[in-house]
Structure formats: C-alpha cells, structure tokens
Amino acid sequence: MCGIVGFTGQRAASGILLAGLRKLEYRGYDSAGIALDAGNGGSLSVLRRPGQIAFLEDAMDLPDSNMPQSATCGIGHTRWATHGPPTEQNAHPHTSQNGLFAIVHNGIIENYAQIRSILSAKGYVFRSDTDSEVIAHLIEDAYKGDFEEAVSMMLEQVQGTYGILALSSLHPGTLIAVRKGSPITVGICRNETLIASDVSAIIGHTDQVIFLDDDDILVATPEDFHITAWKTGPVSRPTTTVDWEPGAIEKGGHPHFMLKEIYEQPEAIENTLRGRLIEADGTSKLAGMQMDARELANIDRFCIAACGTSYYAGLVGKLYLEAFADLPVDVQQAAEFRDRNPIIQRNTCMLAISQSGETADTLAALREAARKGATTLGICNVVGSTIAREAGRGVYLHAGPEIGVASTKAFSCQVTVLAMLAILLGRGRRLGREAGQTMVKQLADLPDICRRVIDASDTIRRVAARYTEMHSCFYLGRGYMFPVALEGALKLKEISYIHAEGYHAAELKHGPIALLDKSVPVVALAPDTPGVEKTLANMQECRARSAPVLAVVTAGRRHGADCADDWIEIPPCPAFLTPIPATIAMQLLAYHIADLRGCPIDKPRNLAKSVTVE
Ligand code: M6R
C-alpha cells in the first residue's frame, strides 16, 4: 500500500529518494517523509509532511529544514494510512527513542498493541499512533553492536506483514531490508544500491533487480549486499532484467496517467497478443503456463480469485471458459474465497488475477488454493511480483506499468489473456479448428477496434459534460455486458466520487428501480451482444420512470430515438470481445466526468494502487 525507497552510494541521497517517492506516490499519498544519515554517528535527520510528496520537497528546500543535503544514505516513505490519521507524527520514517535507528514500513504489525505495552513498561515513549513505530524501538532494544542481529531479533517479536527498510547512524552507509508479504526489490548499480517497494522507483537507475522472498534479510552497502534467509542462512536470489523503458512511467504529455493508460490500450493489447496467436491451428500459445496437452486436458474446473477490476475481468473469463472450453468456473472475490473454505477438487485449476501481483487478498486466496492442492496459475502484469512468483506459472500481461490508481489497460489485457486461455483450452476440447481460427483472427483485429473507441474520446467528453452534476446513477448490462456494467460503475465512483451501482439489467426491477427518477441516470450497455433486446426493454422501463438513459450501442444501431436520451457508439465487434471496447468507452466516460468535475484523477481520495493489506 505504501511506497518505500532507500539509497546508499556516493551521491547525495535526498534527491534520489524524493524522485523515487514521486514514482511511488501512486501507492499511497497521504503523507511522506525521509530520513538521512549525516555520517557523524549522531541522531538521524528526519523530515515528514502530511499530504503530497510536493509538500515534503518544499520543506526540504527551506533553509531551516536542517536536513544534511549531502548525505549519501537514507530511506523514504509515502504512506497510505492504516493505523492513525495522516498526520506528521504518523508519517514515516519512525525513529527509535535514541534517534540512532530509523525505519520505514509497508504492511501491518498485527501484535503492535501488545509490543507497545511491553516497550512502554521498559520506558520507551511512543510518538505516533502507528503500528510501525514499535519496529524502530524493538531494533534499539535488541541492539548490542550488530545491526543485522538487532533486526533479526526484532523479527522474532513482530507478527503480521511487512516490507521494512532500516537505517542506523551507528552503521554509516548500511541499509537493512526485510520482507514478509510486502514486496522489496533491490536495484543493482555500480557503487550504489537502491531498494524499493517496487521497480518504478528503480528503473532509470538500473534494469537489473532482485526480488526478495519472504523472510529474506538484505544487508546493503554501496559496494556490496548479501541476503540471508531468516533463521536459515545465506541465500542468493536470481537477478531479473526489467524491460520497462524509464519513460514508461512518465505521463508522456497526457494530463493524467489514467488517460495515458486508456490511450495505450491498443498497443498494450498488441503486446499481450504478441507471439501468442497461432492462426493456422486456430489456437494460442501461452508458454508461461508450462502445461502440456495432457495437463491442459486434465483440468476439469477453474476457480478464479481476484479483487476489484481484476475480479470483473475474471467474470468475463468465466463466460469465455464456459462457452469455449466447456469448463465450469467459480469466480470469487479473493477475500471471500479464503474465508469460505473453498472446495478444491483434484483437477481444479486456480487462477489468481492481479495487475500488481501484490494484492494481499488475492495472494492469500492463491496460497489457500495451493495448500489444498490446486494447480495454480497467475495472470499478472508486474513481472516478478509475489503472486506471479508464488503461482509458479501463468501468463504475464506485458501491458507495461500501470500507474493510475484506476485500473484501465490491465483490464483489457486480462480479458485478452482470458480469451486466449479459453481458446487454448477449448481447442483441446470441443472448439473446432475453423471456429478457433475465426476467433484468433478476431483477437488480432481487437487493437484496431480499441483505437476507434479512443478516437471517439472527444465525442464521449461532450456526452460526459451532460452528466457531471448527477449524484447517483446505475450501470446496467447482461451477459457479456454485466461485468462491464460493474466495471463502468467502479471506474466512475472511484475517480469522480459520484455514487454508481453496476447491476444486471434484469435485476433492476427486483428492487433498485424504486430509486429511479429524473435525477438518477442509467447507463445502459446495449451493444450487439446476446440478450441486447431484453436490455432495450429494460431501458424503456427506466425511461418510463423518468430516468435519463445514456445508451452504449454498436455504431449505427440506435434502436429508435425513444430508447435513450444520449448515445455512445462503439465500433462493430465480435460479441465475445465487446467487453473490451465497451469498457474502454466506460473508462473514457468516467475519466471525462471526473476531469470536468475537477477531481484528482490519478490520486483519488482514500485509495491506493496496490492493496497489500487484507
Ligand atoms: O493489482 P490488482 O489487480 O490485484 O488490484 C485489484 C484492485 O485493487 C484494483 O483493481 C482496484 O479495484 C482498482 N482501483 C480499480 O480501478
């Protein structure tokens, strides 16, 4: 949830840390801080500010900041509050009582209250409401001259999830990082080491990274680092080359990351498809699944677990796998999956879908399924992320970094992967070669269809302008359009703060229709897909209750002027792929409404990009 970054080297650390925090700000942005070691063995220098990184940068520039600008070792943090409001005293880094140790933490220390009372009894004074502060005091309490040993002893005391970076003025130039459930990535550079909660803060410095495993302890100096598996001994972890261009995490002239990422979708889908379609055989090749034909044939049920937008992609995937591969699919919100003691049978394959690959509930569901003996697959975007690694096999999206808190291109690429998966599995079952060939060709045409939706962005903005004042609205769809209705409503509420509900078009009359009147618009997803005639009838029901109807239809298919007040047209598209262009239209609608309302689109209140707490 939070972003953490550390640097040790020969150059001034503060600028590098602040630049890193800016790259990580999408992970949490309610307060930020840095700690620097002046190298004189005295107290560490700490500066923290509530609000955006910009406030911290401004404070750093003030002559009275008293921060050692030439310090070459430090740690930084951007916070998404869990324990205690976003104030200066709750912002990280937290220092130990003697000021000689500082930590930044991502995750939750579950037994912090108990540790706090033990430390208070020993005379430690707490200055924040956070669960994290105990970490700094525990390290001080355990310290007998060996920093690594003190960190290791601190780990004996804490329960929960953590990615922690620790700094001590008693060990100049040394940073210690540990992880359990919260990612830590190490960037390997010449004569300096960068450590961060994700690669965004590292690319631009190096493309060579190492991902720590749970229970790893990393000790880094400018020249060197070593990793120890806690309680086990020294280990080496593989080096991964990250192929993201440094510019990929810039806005590239767009006002918001979200808009940039909406516009990137045709190219992102091309990257997802690249090298994976086999037109001659009417199938796909998903090498990362590492399954031969026999293993694929043995799967007799899918279980999909995911959260938010990834969950809605999973709902589309269920329709694909059932229709094209004749396989029963159970899709669950990941938190529910774990809590419900799910049934995993011998040939159940568990699919964990996650853009970030770090979502705590999805990870927990994956682990539960693995524990019960399921074959596990990950569909992730972030290479080397925890879910990707723990699933062991799966399919990467190759969508490039998604920075906007509102997920956009990940959805399109997840659905694209799920379509390829269904074709692959279907071809081993009852999907004929010709039907497979047709679908493969249709997938290859998908990026162009998406380009045409994006070309209509200005038209969608003009429609959006008529809906900026609404307080509440419904999104309706059925079949392939039901997940789109859910996703459209999620996009609108998270970035515009307008209450929006996604509903199955048939369900409206079972209750929510009571809420309709002229102030509650309905977005009706009615492009040419099976069941559209019934959705048209539902639109009439809404109009009869005076609700303004904004219809999303296939170009040239307005079904009569009395059906709707406004129209968004999407290009003709094979029914099974329609969720993608229709969702892109809904992303643009939400984006333009939020933009016209002046909302902070890339940093919506209370949200964080990656939800690494359960
Ligand atoms: O990284 P993940 O795909 O696992 O994230 C899941 C959700 O947290 C995410 O999709 C969230 O709902 C987005 N803010 C939606 O735009």
Coordinates of N, CA and C in Angstrom, one line a residue, residues 105-310:
H105 N 8.1 1.4 6.8 CA 7.4 0.1 6.9 C 6.2 0.1 6.0
N106 N 6.0 -1.0 5.2 CA 4.8 -1.2 4.4 C 4.2 -2.5 4.9
G107 N 2.9 -2.5 5.3 CA 2.2 -3.7 5.8 C 1.6 -3.4 7.2
I108 N 1.3 -4.4 7.9 CA 0.6 -4.2 9.2 C 1.3 -5.1 10.3
I109 N 1.7 -4.5 11.4 CA 2.2 -5.3 12.5 C 0.9 -5.6 13.4
E110 N 0.5 -6.9 13.4 CA -0.8 -7.2 14.0 C -0.7 -7.2 15.5
N111 N 0.5 -7.5 16.1 CA 0.6 -7.5 17.6 C 1.2 -6.3 18.1
Y112 N 1.0 -5.2 17.4 CA 1.7 -3.9 17.8 C 1.3 -3.4 19.2
A113 N 0.0 -3.7 19.5 CA -0.5 -3.1 20.8 C 0.2 -3.8 22.0
Q114 N 0.3 -5.1 21.8 CA 1.0 -5.9 22.9 C 2.5 -5.5 23.0
I115 N 3.1 -5.3 21.9 CA 4.6 -4.9 21.9 C 4.7 -3.5 22.5
R116 N 3.7 -2.7 22.1 CA 3.8 -1.3 22.6 C 3.7 -1.3 24.2
S117 N 2.8 -2.1 24.7 CA 2.7 -2.1 26.2 C 4.0 -2.6 26.8
I118 N 4.6 -3.6 26.2 CA 5.9 -4.2 26.8 C 7.0 -3.1 26.7
L119 N 7.1 -2.4 25.6 CA 8.1 -1.4 25.4 C 7.8 -0.2 26.3
S120 N 6.6 0.2 26.5 CA 6.2 1.3 27.3 C 6.7 1.0 28.7
A121 N 6.4 -0.3 29.2 CA 6.8 -0.6 30.5 C 8.4 -0.5 30.7
K122 N 9.1 -0.7 29.6 CA 10.6 -0.5 29.7 C 11.0 0.9 29.6
G123 N 10.0 1.8 29.4 CA 10.4 3.3 29.3 C 10.4 3.9 28.0
Y124 N 10.1 3.1 26.9 CA 10.0 3.7 25.6 C 8.8 4.6 25.5
V125 N 9.0 5.7 24.9 CA 7.9 6.7 24.7 C 7.4 6.7 23.2
F126 N 6.1 6.5 23.0 CA 5.6 6.4 21.6 C 5.2 7.8 21.2
R127 N 5.5 8.1 19.9 CA 5.2 9.5 19.4 C 4.2 9.4 18.3
S128 N 3.7 8.2 18.0 CA 2.7 8.1 16.9 C 1.6 7.1 17.2
D129 N 0.6 7.1 16.4 CA -0.5 6.1 16.6 C -0.3 4.9 15.8
T130 N 0.9 4.8 15.1 CA 1.0 3.7 14.1 C 1.4 2.4 14.7
D131 N 1.2 1.4 14.0 CA 1.6 0.0 14.3 C 3.1 -0.1 14.0
S132 N 3.6 0.8 13.2 CA 5.0 0.7 12.7 C 6.1 1.1 13.7
E133 N 5.8 2.1 14.5 CA 6.8 2.7 15.4 C 7.5 1.6 16.3
V134 N 6.7 0.6 16.6 CA 7.3 -0.4 17.5 C 8.6 -1.0 16.9
I135 N 8.7 -1.0 15.6 CA 9.8 -1.7 14.9 C 11.1 -1.0 15.2
A136 N 11.0 0.4 15.2 CA 12.3 1.2 15.5 C 12.7 0.9 16.9
H137 N 11.7 0.9 17.8 CA 12.1 0.8 19.3 C 12.6 -0.7 19.5
L138 N 12.0 -1.6 18.8 CA 12.4 -3.0 19.0 C 13.9 -3.2 18.6
I139 N 14.3 -2.5 17.5 CA 15.6 -2.7 17.0 C 16.6 -2.0 18.0
E140 N 16.2 -0.8 18.5 CA 17.1 -0.2 19.5 C 17.2 -1.1 20.7
D141 N 16.1 -1.7 21.1 CA 16.1 -2.5 22.4 C 17.0 -3.7 22.2
A142 N 17.0 -4.3 21.0 CA 17.8 -5.5 20.7 C 19.3 -5.3 20.4
Y143 N 19.6 -4.0 20.1 CA 20.9 -3.7 19.6 C 22.0 -3.9 20.6
K144 N 23.0 -4.7 20.2 CA 24.2 -4.9 21.1 C 25.5 -4.7 20.3
G145 N 25.4 -3.9 19.2 CA 26.6 -3.7 18.4 C 26.5 -4.3 17.0
D146 N 25.5 -5.2 16.8 CA 25.3 -5.8 15.5 C 24.0 -5.4 14.9
F147 N 24.0 -4.6 13.9 CA 22.7 -4.1 13.4 C 21.8 -5.2 12.8
E148 N 22.5 -6.1 12.0 CA 21.7 -7.2 11.4 C 21.1 -8.1 12.5
E149 N 21.9 -8.3 13.5 CA 21.4 -9.2 14.6 C 20.2 -8.5 15.3
A150 N 20.3 -7.2 15.5 CA 19.2 -6.5 16.1 C 17.9 -6.5 15.3
V151 N 18.0 -6.4 13.9 CA 16.9 -6.5 13.1 C 16.3 -7.9 13.1
S152 N 17.2 -8.9 13.1 CA 16.7 -10.3 13.2 C 16.0 -10.5 14.5
M153 N 16.4 -9.9 15.6 CA 15.8 -10.1 16.9 C 14.4 -9.4 16.9
M154 N 14.4 -8.2 16.2 CA 13.1 -7.5 16.1 C 12.1 -8.4 15.4
L155 N 12.5 -9.2 14.4 CA 11.6 -10.1 13.6 C 11.0 -11.1 14.5
E156 N 11.8 -11.5 15.5 CA 11.2 -12.5 16.5 C 10.0 -12.1 17.2
Q157 N 9.9 -10.7 17.3 CA 8.8 -10.2 18.1 C 7.5 -9.8 17.3
V158 N 7.7 -9.5 16.0 CA 6.6 -9.0 15.3 C 5.8 -10.1 14.5
Q159 N 4.5 -9.9 14.5 CA 3.6 -10.7 13.7 C 2.9 -9.8 12.7
G160 N 2.7 -10.3 11.5 CA 2.0 -9.5 10.5 C 2.6 -9.6 9.2
T161 N 2.4 -8.5 8.4 CA 3.1 -8.4 7.1 C 4.0 -7.2 7.1
Y162 N 5.1 -7.3 6.4 CA 6.0 -6.2 6.3 C 6.9 -6.2 5.2
G163 N 7.2 -5.0 4.7 CA 8.4 -4.7 3.9 C 9.0 -3.6 4.7
I164 N 10.2 -3.8 5.2 CA 10.8 -2.8 6.2 C 12.2 -2.4 5.6
L165 N 12.5 -1.1 5.7 CA 13.8 -0.7 5.5 C 14.3 0.0 6.7
A166 N 15.5 -0.3 7.1 CA 16.1 0.2 8.4 C 17.4 0.9 8.1
L167 N 17.7 2.0 8.8 CA 18.9 2.8 8.7 C 19.4 3.0 10.1
S168 N 20.7 3.1 10.3 CA 21.3 3.4 11.6 C 22.5 4.3 11.4
S169 N 22.6 5.3 12.2 CA 23.8 6.2 12.2 C 25.0 5.5 12.8
L170 N 24.8 4.4 13.5 CA 25.9 3.7 14.1 C 26.6 2.8 13.0
H171 N 25.9 2.6 11.8 CA 26.5 1.8 10.8 C 26.3 2.6 9.5
P172 N 27.2 3.7 9.3 CA 27.0 4.6 8.1 C 27.1 3.8 6.8
G173 N 26.2 4.1 5.9 CA 26.2 3.5 4.6 C 25.5 2.2 4.5
T174 N 25.0 1.7 5.6 CA 24.3 0.4 5.6 C 22.8 0.5 5.7
L175 N 22.1 -0.2 4.8 CA 20.7 -0.3 4.8 C 20.3 -1.8 5.0
I176 N 19.3 -2.0 5.9 CA 18.8 -3.4 6.0 C 17.4 -3.4 5.6
A177 N 17.0 -4.4 4.8 CA 15.6 -4.6 4.3 C 15.2 -6.0 4.7
V178 N 13.9 -6.1 5.1 CA 13.3 -7.4 5.3 C 11.9 -7.4 4.7
R179 N 11.5 -8.6 4.3 CA 10.1 -8.7 3.8 C 9.4 -9.9 4.3
K180 N 8.1 -9.7 4.5 CA 7.2 -10.8 4.7 C 5.8 -10.3 4.2
G181 N 5.4 -10.7 3.0 CA 4.1 -10.3 2.5 C 4.1 -9.0 1.8
S182 N 5.1 -8.1 1.9 CA 5.1 -6.8 1.2 C 6.4 -6.8 0.4
P183 N 6.3 -6.5 -0.9 CA 7.4 -6.6 -1.7 C 8.6 -5.7 -1.4
I184 N 9.8 -6.2 -1.7 CA 11.0 -5.4 -1.6 C 11.9 -5.8 -2.8
T185 N 12.3 -4.8 -3.6 CA 13.1 -5.0 -4.8 C 14.4 -4.3 -4.6
V186 N 15.5 -4.9 -5.0 CA 16.8 -4.3 -4.9 C 17.3 -4.0 -6.3
G187 N 17.7 -2.8 -6.5 CA 18.3 -2.4 -7.8 C 19.8 -2.5 -7.7
I188 N 20.5 -3.2 -8.6 CA 21.9 -3.4 -8.5 C 22.6 -2.4 -9.5
C189 N 23.3 -1.5 -8.9 CA 24.0 -0.5 -9.7 C 25.5 -0.5 -9.3
R190 N 26.3 0.2 -10.0 CA 27.8 0.2 -9.7 C 28.0 1.2 -8.5
N191 N 28.6 0.7 -7.5 CA 28.9 1.5 -6.3 C 27.7 2.2 -5.6
E192 N 26.5 1.7 -5.8 CA 25.4 2.1 -5.1 C 24.3 1.1 -5.1
T193 N 23.4 1.1 -4.1 CA 22.3 0.2 -4.1 C 21.0 1.0 -3.8
L194 N 20.0 0.6 -4.6 CA 18.7 1.2 -4.4 C 17.8 0.1 -3.9
I195 N 16.9 0.4 -3.0 CA 16.0 -0.6 -2.5 C 14.6 0.1 -2.6
A196 N 13.6 -0.7 -3.0 CA 12.2 0.0 -3.1 C 11.1 -1.1 -3.0
S197 N 9.9 -0.6 -2.8 CA 8.8 -1.5 -2.7 C 8.4 -1.9 -4.1
D198 N 8.7 -1.2 -5.2 CA 8.5 -1.7 -6.5 C 9.5 -1.1 -7.5
V199 N 9.6 -1.7 -8.6 CA 10.6 -1.3 -9.6 C 10.5 0.1 -10.1
S200 N 9.3 0.7 -10.0 CA 9.1 2.0 -10.6 C 10.1 3.0 -10.1
A201 N 10.5 2.8 -8.8 CA 11.5 3.8 -8.2 C 12.9 3.4 -8.6
I202 N 13.1 2.3 -9.2 CA 14.5 1.8 -9.5 C 14.8 2.0 -11.0
I203 N 13.8 1.7 -11.9 CA 14.2 1.8 -13.3 C 14.5 3.3 -13.6
G204 N 15.4 3.5 -14.5 CA 16.0 4.8 -14.7 C 17.4 4.8 -14.0
H205 N 17.6 4.0 -13.0 CA 18.9 3.8 -12.4 C 19.6 2.5 -12.9
T206 N 18.8 1.5 -13.0 CA 19.3 0.2 -13.5 C 18.1 -0.7 -13.9
D207 N 18.4 -1.6 -14.8 CA 17.4 -2.6 -15.2 C 17.6 -4.0 -14.6
Q208 N 18.7 -4.0 -13.7 CA 19.0 -5.3 -13.0 C 18.5 -5.3 -11.6
V209 N 17.5 -6.2 -11.3 CA 16.9 -6.1 -10.0 C 16.8 -7.5 -9.4
I210 N 16.7 -7.5 -8.1 CA 16.5 -8.8 -7.4 C 15.2 -8.6 -6.5
F211 N 14.3 -9.6 -6.5 CA 13.1 -9.5 -5.7 C 13.4 -10.4 -4.5
L212 N 13.3 -9.8 -3.3 CA 13.4 -10.6 -2.1 C 12.3 -11.5 -1.9
D213 N 12.5 -12.7 -1.3 CA 11.5 -13.6 -0.9 C 11.1 -13.3 0.5
D214 N 9.9 -13.8 0.9 CA 9.5 -13.7 2.3 C 10.6 -14.2 3.3
D215 N 10.8 -13.5 4.4 CA 11.8 -13.9 5.4 C 13.2 -13.7 5.0
D216 N 13.4 -13.0 3.9 CA 14.8 -12.6 3.5 C 15.2 -11.4 4.3
I217 N 16.5 -11.3 4.7 CA 17.1 -10.1 5.2 C 18.2 -9.7 4.3
L218 N 18.1 -8.5 3.8 CA 19.1 -7.9 2.9 C 19.9 -6.9 3.7
V219 N 21.2 -7.0 3.6 CA 22.1 -6.0 4.2 C 22.9 -5.4 3.0
A220 N 22.7 -4.1 2.8 CA 23.3 -3.4 1.6 C 24.2 -2.3 2.0
T221 N 25.4 -2.2 1.3 CA 26.2 -1.0 1.4 C 26.4 -0.6 0.0
P222 N 27.1 0.6 -0.3 CA 27.3 1.0 -1.6 C 28.0 0.0 -2.5
E223 N 28.9 -0.8 -1.9 CA 29.7 -1.7 -2.8 C 29.2 -3.1 -2.9
D224 N 28.3 -3.4 -1.9 CA 28.0 -4.9 -1.8 C 26.7 -5.1 -1.1
F225 N 26.2 -6.3 -1.3 CA 25.0 -6.6 -0.5 C 25.0 -8.2 -0.2
H226 N 24.4 -8.6 0.8 CA 24.2 -10.0 1.0 C 22.8 -10.3 1.5
I227 N 22.2 -11.5 1.2 CA 20.9 -11.8 1.6 C 21.0 -13.1 2.5
T228 N 20.2 -13.0 3.6 CA 20.2 -14.2 4.5 C 18.7 -14.5 4.6
A229 N 18.4 -15.8 4.5 CA 17.1 -16.3 4.8 C 17.0 -16.4 6.3
W230 N 16.1 -15.7 6.9 CA 16.0 -15.6 8.3 C 15.9 -17.0 9.0
K231 N 16.8 -17.2 9.9 CA 16.9 -18.4 10.7 C 17.5 -19.6 9.8
T232 N 17.8 -19.3 8.6 CA 18.3 -20.4 7.8 C 19.8 -20.2 7.3
G233 N 20.1 -19.1 6.8 CA 21.4 -18.8 6.4 C 21.5 -18.1 5.1
P234 N 22.7 -17.8 4.6 CA 22.9 -17.0 3.3 C 22.2 -17.7 2.2
V235 N 21.6 -16.9 1.3 CA 21.0 -17.4 0.1 C 21.3 -16.4 -1.0
S236 N 21.2 -16.9 -2.3 CA 21.3 -16.0 -3.4 C 20.0 -16.0 -4.1
R237 N 19.5 -14.9 -4.6 CA 18.3 -14.8 -5.3 C 18.6 -14.4 -6.7
P238 N 17.8 -14.9 -7.7 CA 18.2 -14.6 -9.1 C 18.0 -13.1 -9.5
T239 N 18.9 -12.7 -10.4 CA 18.8 -11.3 -10.9 C 17.8 -11.3 -12.1
T240 N 16.9 -10.3 -12.1 CA 15.9 -10.2 -13.2 C 16.2 -8.9 -14.0
T241 N 16.1 -9.0 -15.3 CA 16.2 -7.8 -16.1 C 14.8 -7.3 -16.3
V242 N 14.6 -6.0 -16.0 CA 13.3 -5.4 -16.2 C 13.3 -4.7 -17.5
D243 N 12.3 -5.0 -18.3 CA 12.3 -4.4 -19.7 C 11.5 -3.2 -19.8
W244 N 11.0 -2.6 -18.8 CA 10.3 -1.3 -18.9 C 11.2 -0.2 -19.2
E245 N 10.7 0.6 -20.2 CA 11.5 1.8 -20.5 C 11.3 2.8 -19.4
P246 N 12.4 3.6 -19.0 CA 12.2 4.6 -18.0 C 11.0 5.5 -18.3
G247 N 10.9 5.9 -19.6 CA 9.8 6.8 -20.0 C 8.4 6.2 -19.8
A248 N 8.3 4.9 -19.6 CA 7.0 4.3 -19.5 C 6.3 4.7 -18.2
I249 N 7.0 5.2 -17.3 CA 6.3 5.7 -16.0 C 6.2 7.2 -16.0
E250 N 6.3 7.8 -17.1 CA 6.1 9.3 -17.2 C 4.7 9.5 -17.9
K251 N 4.2 10.7 -17.8 CA 2.8 10.9 -18.3 C 2.8 11.1 -19.9
G252 N 4.0 11.3 -20.4 CA 4.1 11.4 -21.9 C 3.2 12.5 -22.5
G253 N 3.0 13.6 -21.9 CA 2.2 14.7 -22.4 C 0.8 14.6 -22.1
H254 N 0.3 13.6 -21.5 CA -1.1 13.5 -21.1 C -1.3 14.2 -19.7
P255 N -2.5 14.7 -19.5 CA -2.7 15.4 -18.2 C -2.7 14.4 -17.0
H256 N -3.1 13.2 -17.3 CA -3.1 12.2 -16.2 C -2.6 10.8 -16.7
F257 N -2.0 10.1 -15.7 CA -1.6 8.7 -16.1 C -2.8 7.9 -16.6
M258 N -4.0 8.1 -15.9 CA -5.2 7.3 -16.3 C -5.5 7.5 -17.8
L259 N -5.4 8.8 -18.3 CA -5.7 9.0 -19.7 C -4.7 8.3 -20.6
K260 N -3.4 8.5 -20.2 CA -2.3 7.9 -20.9 C -2.5 6.4 -21.0
E261 N -2.9 5.8 -19.9 CA -3.1 4.4 -19.9 C -4.3 3.9 -20.7
I262 N -5.4 4.7 -20.7 CA -6.5 4.4 -21.6 C -6.1 4.4 -23.0
Y263 N -5.3 5.5 -23.4 CA -4.9 5.6 -24.8 C -3.9 4.5 -25.2
E264 N -3.2 3.9 -24.2 CA -2.2 2.9 -24.5 C -2.8 1.6 -24.8
Q265 N -4.1 1.4 -24.6 CA -4.7 0.1 -24.7 C -4.5 -0.7 -26.0
P266 N -4.6 0.0 -27.1 CA -4.4 -0.8 -28.4 C -3.0 -1.4 -28.4
E267 N -2.0 -0.6 -28.0 CA -0.7 -1.1 -28.1 C -0.4 -2.2 -27.0
A268 N -1.0 -1.9 -25.8 CA -0.9 -2.9 -24.7 C -1.5 -4.2 -25.1
I269 N -2.6 -4.2 -25.8 CA -3.2 -5.5 -26.2 C -2.4 -6.2 -27.3
E270 N -1.8 -5.4 -28.2 CA -0.9 -5.9 -29.1 C 0.3 -6.6 -28.4
N271 N 0.8 -6.0 -27.4 CA 1.9 -6.6 -26.6 C 1.5 -7.9 -25.9
T272 N 0.2 -7.9 -25.4 CA -0.3 -9.1 -24.8 C -0.5 -10.3 -25.8
L273 N -0.9 -9.9 -27.0 CA -1.1 -10.9 -28.0 C 0.2 -11.4 -28.7
R274 N 1.2 -10.6 -28.6 CA 2.4 -10.8 -29.5 C 3.0 -12.2 -29.3
G275 N 3.1 -12.9 -30.4 CA 3.7 -14.3 -30.4 C 2.9 -15.3 -29.8
R276 N 1.6 -15.0 -29.5 CA 0.8 -16.0 -28.7 C -0.3 -16.6 -29.6
L277 N -0.6 -16.0 -30.7 CA -1.7 -16.5 -31.6 C -1.1 -17.4 -32.7
I278 N -1.7 -18.6 -32.8 CA -1.3 -19.5 -33.9 C -2.5 -19.6 -34.8
E279 N -2.5 -18.8 -35.9 CA -3.6 -18.7 -36.7 C -3.9 -20.1 -37.4
A280 N -2.8 -20.7 -37.9 CA -3.0 -21.9 -38.7 C -3.8 -23.0 -37.9
D281 N -3.5 -23.1 -36.6 CA -4.2 -24.1 -35.8 C -5.4 -23.6 -35.1
G282 N -5.6 -22.3 -35.2 CA -6.8 -21.7 -34.6 C -6.7 -21.8 -33.1
T283 N -5.5 -21.5 -32.6 CA -5.3 -21.7 -31.1 C -4.3 -20.6 -30.6
S284 N -3.9 -20.7 -29.4 CA -2.9 -19.8 -28.8 C -1.8 -20.6 -28.1
K285 N -0.8 -19.9 -27.8 CA 0.4 -20.5 -27.2 C 0.7 -19.6 -25.9
L286 N 0.6 -20.2 -24.8 CA 0.8 -19.5 -23.5 C 1.9 -20.2 -22.8
A287 N 3.2 -19.9 -23.2 CA 4.3 -20.7 -22.7 C 4.4 -20.6 -21.2
G288 N 4.1 -19.5 -20.6 CA 4.3 -19.4 -19.2 C 3.4 -20.3 -18.4
M289 N 2.4 -20.9 -19.0 CA 1.6 -21.9 -18.2 C 2.4 -23.2 -18.0
Q290 N 3.4 -23.4 -18.9 CA 4.2 -24.6 -18.7 C 3.4 -25.9 -18.6
M291 N 2.3 -26.0 -19.4 CA 1.5 -27.2 -19.3 C 1.4 -27.9 -20.7
D292 N 1.6 -29.2 -20.7 CA 1.5 -29.9 -22.0 C 0.0 -30.2 -22.2
A293 N -0.3 -30.8 -23.4 CA -1.7 -31.0 -23.8 C -2.4 -31.9 -22.8
R294 N -1.6 -32.9 -22.3 CA -2.3 -33.8 -21.3 C -2.7 -33.0 -20.0
E295 N -1.8 -32.2 -19.5 CA -2.1 -31.4 -18.3 C -3.3 -30.5 -18.6
L296 N -3.3 -29.9 -19.7 CA -4.4 -29.0 -20.1 C -5.7 -29.8 -20.1
A297 N -5.7 -31.0 -20.7 CA -6.9 -31.8 -20.8 C -7.4 -32.3 -19.5
N298 N -6.5 -32.4 -18.5 CA -6.8 -32.9 -17.2 C -7.6 -31.9 -16.4
I299 N -7.5 -30.6 -16.7 CA -8.2 -29.6 -15.9 C -9.7 -29.8 -16.1
D300 N -10.4 -30.0 -15.0 CA -11.9 -30.1 -15.2 C -12.7 -29.0 -14.5
R301 N -12.0 -28.1 -13.9 CA -12.8 -27.0 -13.3 C -11.8 -25.8 -13.0
F302 N -12.3 -24.6 -13.2 CA -11.5 -23.4 -12.8 C -12.0 -22.7 -11.6
C303 N -11.2 -22.1 -10.9 CA -11.5 -21.3 -9.8 C -10.8 -20.0 -10.0
I304 N -11.5 -18.9 -10.0 CA -10.8 -17.6 -10.3 C -10.9 -16.8 -9.0
A305 N -9.8 -16.2 -8.5 CA -9.9 -15.3 -7.4 C -9.2 -14.0 -7.8
A306 N -9.8 -12.9 -7.4 CA -9.2 -11.6 -7.8 C -10.0 -10.5 -7.0
C307 N -9.6 -9.3 -7.1 CA -10.2 -8.2 -6.5 C -10.5 -7.1 -7.5
G308 N -11.5 -6.2 -7.2 CA -11.8 -5.0 -7.9 C -11.9 -5.3 -9.4
T309 N -11.2 -4.5 -10.2 CA -11.2 -4.6 -11.7 C -10.8 -6.0 -12.1
S310 N -9.8 -6.5 -11.5 CA -9.3 -7.9 -11.9 C -10.4 -8.9 -11.7

